[in-house]
Amino acid sequence: MGYGWIFTSNLSDNIKFSGSCKDWPSSSKAELMAILTALITCTLNSNVQIYTDSASCIDTFNKLNSPKLTARQFQKLNNCTIWNAVKCIINTLGLNVSLIKVKAHSDWEYSQLWFKYNSFSKPTSKQYTKYVSWKIKCSSNNLPMMDILNRNYPDLIKENEPCFLCSSHIETNEHLWNYPQGFTHFVFLDSLLMFEPFISSVVLLLE
């Protein structure tokens, strides 16, 4: 489980850090490790604002300063050992820390720095998610072609159907890339005309 942070007060210095968690990793643990490693780098008596999308970390952080939090309740907190280290760092360095909630995957400009380069301007967008999904399916030969649909839904599709484009080969992931004319068919007009009466009848039934 990866985590990272960047100093936003002075981007010219390019101060940033990233790491990973193992041994029972979780999203809240990764967020907490990002907070801990960021606090270690702070100077004495600093005012620190941390922007995070983890509501769990913010709620737990606010509980730490509550006089109602007993030692027994503290021991029951998730990742209490890390939280104890966070408290120790804050007290030792005399930090004034506030956590600010930001919307998760909200195309926040600084979150882009923690993703690999891609062709989309916003790496946290739905468009990029679909793009990554497409790449994974292509690389693992798991595009929903007829051979895959036959394997996954044998009761629904009992026989491999021929390719819609050439009508001579069985439709498989391998055939999709080996068929040279396939890349020019962005709209399967022949298939649309073939199944148009069926599609129209289904639409009428649904209405």
Tab-separated table of C-alpha atoms in Angstrom:
chain	number	residue	atom	x	y	z
A	1	MET	CA	0.000	0.000	0.000
A	2	GLY	CA	1.671	3.209	-1.169
A	3	TYR	CA	1.612	6.686	0.324
A	4	GLY	CA	3.277	10.030	-0.302
A	5	TRP	CA	3.222	13.741	0.386
A	6	ILE	CA	4.534	17.030	-0.990
A	7	PHE	CA	5.248	20.422	0.596
A	8	THR	CA	2.915	22.997	-0.948
A	9	SER	CA	4.173	26.115	0.849
A	10	ASN	CA	7.220	26.329	-1.416
A	11	LEU	CA	7.048	24.197	-4.549
A	12	SER	CA	10.342	25.577	-5.866
A	13	ASP	CA	12.226	23.432	-3.335
A	14	ASN	CA	10.491	20.298	-4.672
A	15	ILE	CA	10.254	18.643	-1.255
A	16	LYS	CA	8.386	15.364	-1.586
A	17	PHE	CA	8.416	11.817	-0.285
A	18	SER	CA	6.778	8.486	-1.062
A	19	GLY	CA	6.867	5.036	0.499
A	20	SER	CA	4.877	1.867	1.000
A	21	CYS	CA	3.315	-0.108	3.845
A	22	LYS	CA	3.404	-3.848	4.326
A	23	ASP	CA	2.250	-6.244	7.051
A	24	TRP	CA	-1.514	-5.693	7.273
A	25	PRO	CA	-1.660	-2.696	4.940
A	26	SER	CA	-4.806	-0.580	4.737
A	27	SER	CA	-5.815	2.766	3.314
A	28	SER	CA	-6.038	4.348	6.777
A	29	LYS	CA	-2.597	3.003	7.712
A	30	ALA	CA	-1.113	4.411	4.501
A	31	GLU	CA	-2.684	7.820	5.172
A	32	LEU	CA	-1.387	7.730	8.737
A	33	MET	CA	2.140	6.846	7.605
A	34	ALA	CA	2.041	9.786	5.198
A	35	ILE	CA	1.128	12.068	8.113
A	36	LEU	CA	3.843	10.633	10.349
A	37	THR	CA	6.644	10.895	7.775
A	38	ALA	CA	5.585	14.439	6.877
A	39	LEU	CA	5.668	15.561	10.525
A	40	ILE	CA	9.197	14.183	10.992
A	41	THR	CA	10.535	16.702	8.472
A	42	CYS	CA	8.926	19.749	10.106
A	43	THR	CA	10.987	22.350	11.934
A	44	LEU	CA	10.493	23.267	15.591
A	45	ASN	CA	7.345	25.164	16.583
A	46	SER	CA	5.869	25.073	13.080
A	47	ASN	CA	2.254	25.554	12.059
A	48	VAL	CA	1.395	22.562	9.875
A	49	GLN	CA	-1.673	22.086	7.688
A	50	ILE	CA	-2.119	18.604	6.230
A	51	TYR	CA	-4.612	18.034	3.425
A	52	THR	CA	-5.977	14.497	3.372
A	53	ASP	CA	-9.028	12.676	2.042
A	54	SER	CA	-9.088	10.275	5.008
A	55	ALA	CA	-12.009	11.143	7.269
A	56	SER	CA	-10.955	8.302	9.571
A	57	CYS	CA	-7.538	9.850	10.214
A	58	ILE	CA	-9.058	13.274	10.841
A	59	ASP	CA	-11.613	11.900	13.323
A	60	THR	CA	-8.981	9.891	15.190
A	61	PHE	CA	-6.575	12.856	15.250
A	62	ASN	CA	-9.263	15.054	16.801
A	63	LYS	CA	-9.907	12.391	19.453
A	64	LEU	CA	-6.260	12.469	20.554
A	65	ASN	CA	-6.729	15.905	22.121
A	66	SER	CA	-9.978	14.982	23.832
A	67	PRO	CA	-9.758	14.800	27.644
A	68	LYS	CA	-12.375	12.032	27.514
A	69	LEU	CA	-9.988	9.670	25.700
A	70	THR	CA	-8.723	7.182	28.274
A	71	ALA	CA	-5.573	5.079	27.985
A	72	ARG	CA	-7.718	1.989	27.470
A	73	GLN	CA	-9.666	3.663	24.651
A	74	PHE	CA	-6.414	4.817	23.055
A	75	GLN	CA	-5.095	1.253	22.992
A	76	LYS	CA	-8.228	0.183	21.100
A	77	LEU	CA	-7.609	2.657	18.263
A	78	ASN	CA	-6.552	1.193	14.943
A	79	ASN	CA	-2.786	1.608	14.461
A	80	CYS	CA	-2.458	2.967	17.994
A	81	THR	CA	1.328	2.467	17.938
A	82	ILE	CA	1.665	4.783	14.942
A	83	TRP	CA	-0.713	7.299	16.522
A	84	ASN	CA	1.449	7.261	19.652
A	85	ALA	CA	4.485	8.059	17.480
A	86	VAL	CA	2.560	10.930	15.864
A	87	LYS	CA	1.734	12.365	19.301
A	88	CYS	CA	5.373	12.044	20.360
A	89	ILE	CA	6.623	13.883	17.254
A	90	ILE	CA	4.097	16.702	17.695
A	91	ASN	CA	4.952	17.180	21.382
A	92	THR	CA	8.719	16.918	20.859
A	93	LEU	CA	8.825	19.416	17.990
A	94	GLY	CA	6.140	21.681	19.450
A	95	LEU	CA	4.034	21.538	16.304
A	96	ASN	CA	0.616	23.087	15.800
A	97	VAL	CA	-1.015	20.577	13.451
A	98	SER	CA	-4.386	20.783	11.725
A	99	LEU	CA	-5.827	18.229	9.315
A	100	ILE	CA	-8.024	19.507	6.480
A	101	LYS	CA	-10.438	17.242	4.620
A	102	VAL	CA	-10.362	17.210	0.821
A	103	LYS	CA	-12.623	15.269	-1.502
A	104	ALA	CA	-11.192	11.930	-2.586
A	105	HIS	CA	-10.171	11.657	-6.254
A	106	SER	CA	-11.347	15.215	-6.835
A	107	ASP	CA	-8.729	16.079	-9.492
A	108	TRP	CA	-6.843	18.108	-6.863
A	109	GLU	CA	-3.803	19.526	-8.647
A	110	TYR	CA	-1.213	18.306	-6.138
A	111	SER	CA	-2.463	14.718	-6.147
A	112	GLN	CA	-1.374	14.492	-9.786
A	113	LEU	CA	2.259	14.500	-8.680
A	114	TRP	CA	1.834	11.025	-7.173
A	115	PHE	CA	0.745	9.248	-10.313
A	116	LYS	CA	2.829	8.063	-13.229
A	117	TYR	CA	2.690	10.064	-16.418
A	118	ASN	CA	-0.345	9.405	-18.586
A	119	SER	CA	-1.997	11.020	-21.552
A	120	PHE	CA	-4.868	12.528	-19.557
A	121	SER	CA	-4.720	15.869	-17.782
A	122	LYS	CA	-6.417	14.535	-14.663
A	123	PRO	CA	-5.079	11.135	-13.548
A	124	THR	CA	-7.790	10.718	-10.903
A	125	SER	CA	-10.629	11.077	-13.387
A	126	LYS	CA	-13.038	8.335	-14.458
A	127	GLN	CA	-11.605	8.561	-17.958
A	128	TYR	CA	-8.169	7.545	-16.704
A	129	THR	CA	-9.676	4.660	-14.719
A	130	LYS	CA	-11.254	3.312	-17.894
A	131	TYR	CA	-7.958	3.791	-19.718
A	132	VAL	CA	-6.045	1.754	-17.129
A	133	SER	CA	-8.739	-0.927	-17.164
A	134	TRP	CA	-8.450	-1.146	-20.951
A	135	LYS	CA	-4.654	-1.534	-20.775
A	136	ILE	CA	-4.888	-4.279	-18.153
A	137	LYS	CA	-7.493	-6.217	-20.106
A	138	CYS	CA	-5.479	-5.888	-23.311
A	139	SER	CA	-2.246	-7.054	-21.718
A	140	SER	CA	-3.900	-10.051	-20.038
A	141	ASN	CA	-6.092	-11.055	-23.017
A	142	ASN	CA	-9.249	-10.464	-21.012
A	143	LEU	CA	-11.211	-8.224	-23.351
A	144	PRO	CA	-14.860	-9.369	-23.443
A	145	MET	CA	-14.565	-11.205	-26.750
A	146	MET	CA	-16.688	-14.249	-27.536
A	147	ASP	CA	-14.103	-16.726	-26.250
A	148	ILE	CA	-13.998	-14.974	-22.868
A	149	LEU	CA	-17.785	-14.594	-22.716
A	150	ASN	CA	-18.151	-18.277	-23.566
A	151	ARG	CA	-15.811	-19.180	-20.730
A	152	ASN	CA	-17.434	-16.876	-18.163
A	153	TYR	CA	-21.072	-17.419	-19.164
A	154	PRO	CA	-21.316	-20.974	-20.534
A	155	ASP	CA	-25.057	-21.183	-19.870
A	156	LEU	CA	-25.727	-18.007	-21.823
A	157	ILE	CA	-23.209	-18.397	-24.649
A	158	LYS	CA	-22.677	-22.069	-25.425
A	159	GLU	CA	-20.758	-21.771	-28.693
A	160	ASN	CA	-17.982	-19.530	-29.935
A	161	GLU	CA	-19.400	-17.142	-32.501
A	162	PRO	CA	-17.484	-15.955	-35.581
A	163	CYS	CA	-15.885	-12.531	-35.639
A	164	PHE	CA	-18.300	-9.691	-36.466
A	165	LEU	CA	-15.718	-8.113	-38.758
A	166	CYS	CA	-14.545	-10.976	-40.942
A	167	SER	CA	-17.218	-13.649	-40.245
A	168	SER	CA	-14.631	-16.357	-40.936
A	169	HIS	CA	-12.672	-16.768	-37.692
A	170	ILE	CA	-13.768	-17.389	-34.145
A	171	GLU	CA	-13.809	-14.135	-32.180
A	172	THR	CA	-10.913	-14.256	-29.720
A	173	ASN	CA	-8.560	-11.768	-28.107
A	174	GLU	CA	-5.719	-12.987	-30.305
A	175	HIS	CA	-7.764	-12.630	-33.484
A	176	LEU	CA	-8.689	-9.051	-32.564
A	177	TRP	CA	-5.050	-7.958	-32.821
A	178	ASN	CA	-4.093	-10.205	-35.740
A	179	TYR	CA	-6.935	-9.041	-37.988
A	180	PRO	CA	-5.408	-6.066	-39.896
A	181	GLN	CA	-8.707	-4.512	-40.992
A	182	GLY	CA	-10.024	-4.565	-37.442
A	183	PHE	CA	-8.317	-1.325	-36.474
A	184	THR	CA	-10.207	0.614	-39.139
A	185	HIS	CA	-13.633	-0.463	-37.852
A	186	PHE	CA	-14.435	1.946	-35.071
A	187	VAL	CA	-18.157	1.581	-35.738
A	188	PHE	CA	-19.425	-1.887	-36.592
A	189	LEU	CA	-22.002	-0.719	-39.106
A	190	ASP	CA	-22.681	-4.182	-40.543
A	191	SER	CA	-23.310	-5.607	-37.098
A	192	LEU	CA	-25.537	-2.684	-36.213
A	193	LEU	CA	-27.682	-3.256	-39.304
A	194	MET	CA	-27.772	-6.973	-38.602
A	195	PHE	CA	-28.987	-6.602	-35.024
A	196	GLU	CA	-30.998	-3.394	-35.398
A	197	PRO	CA	-34.408	-5.175	-35.565
A	198	PHE	CA	-33.555	-7.160	-32.436
A	199	ILE	CA	-32.345	-4.062	-30.569
A	200	SER	CA	-35.495	-2.157	-31.547
A	201	SER	CA	-37.727	-4.968	-30.301
A	202	VAL	CA	-35.904	-5.084	-26.961
A	203	VAL	CA	-36.292	-1.327	-26.544
A	204	LEU	CA	-40.024	-1.599	-27.223
A	205	LEU	CA	-40.362	-4.340	-24.618
A	206	LEU	CA	-38.521	-2.248	-22.044
A	207	GLU	CA	-40.756	0.736	-22.719
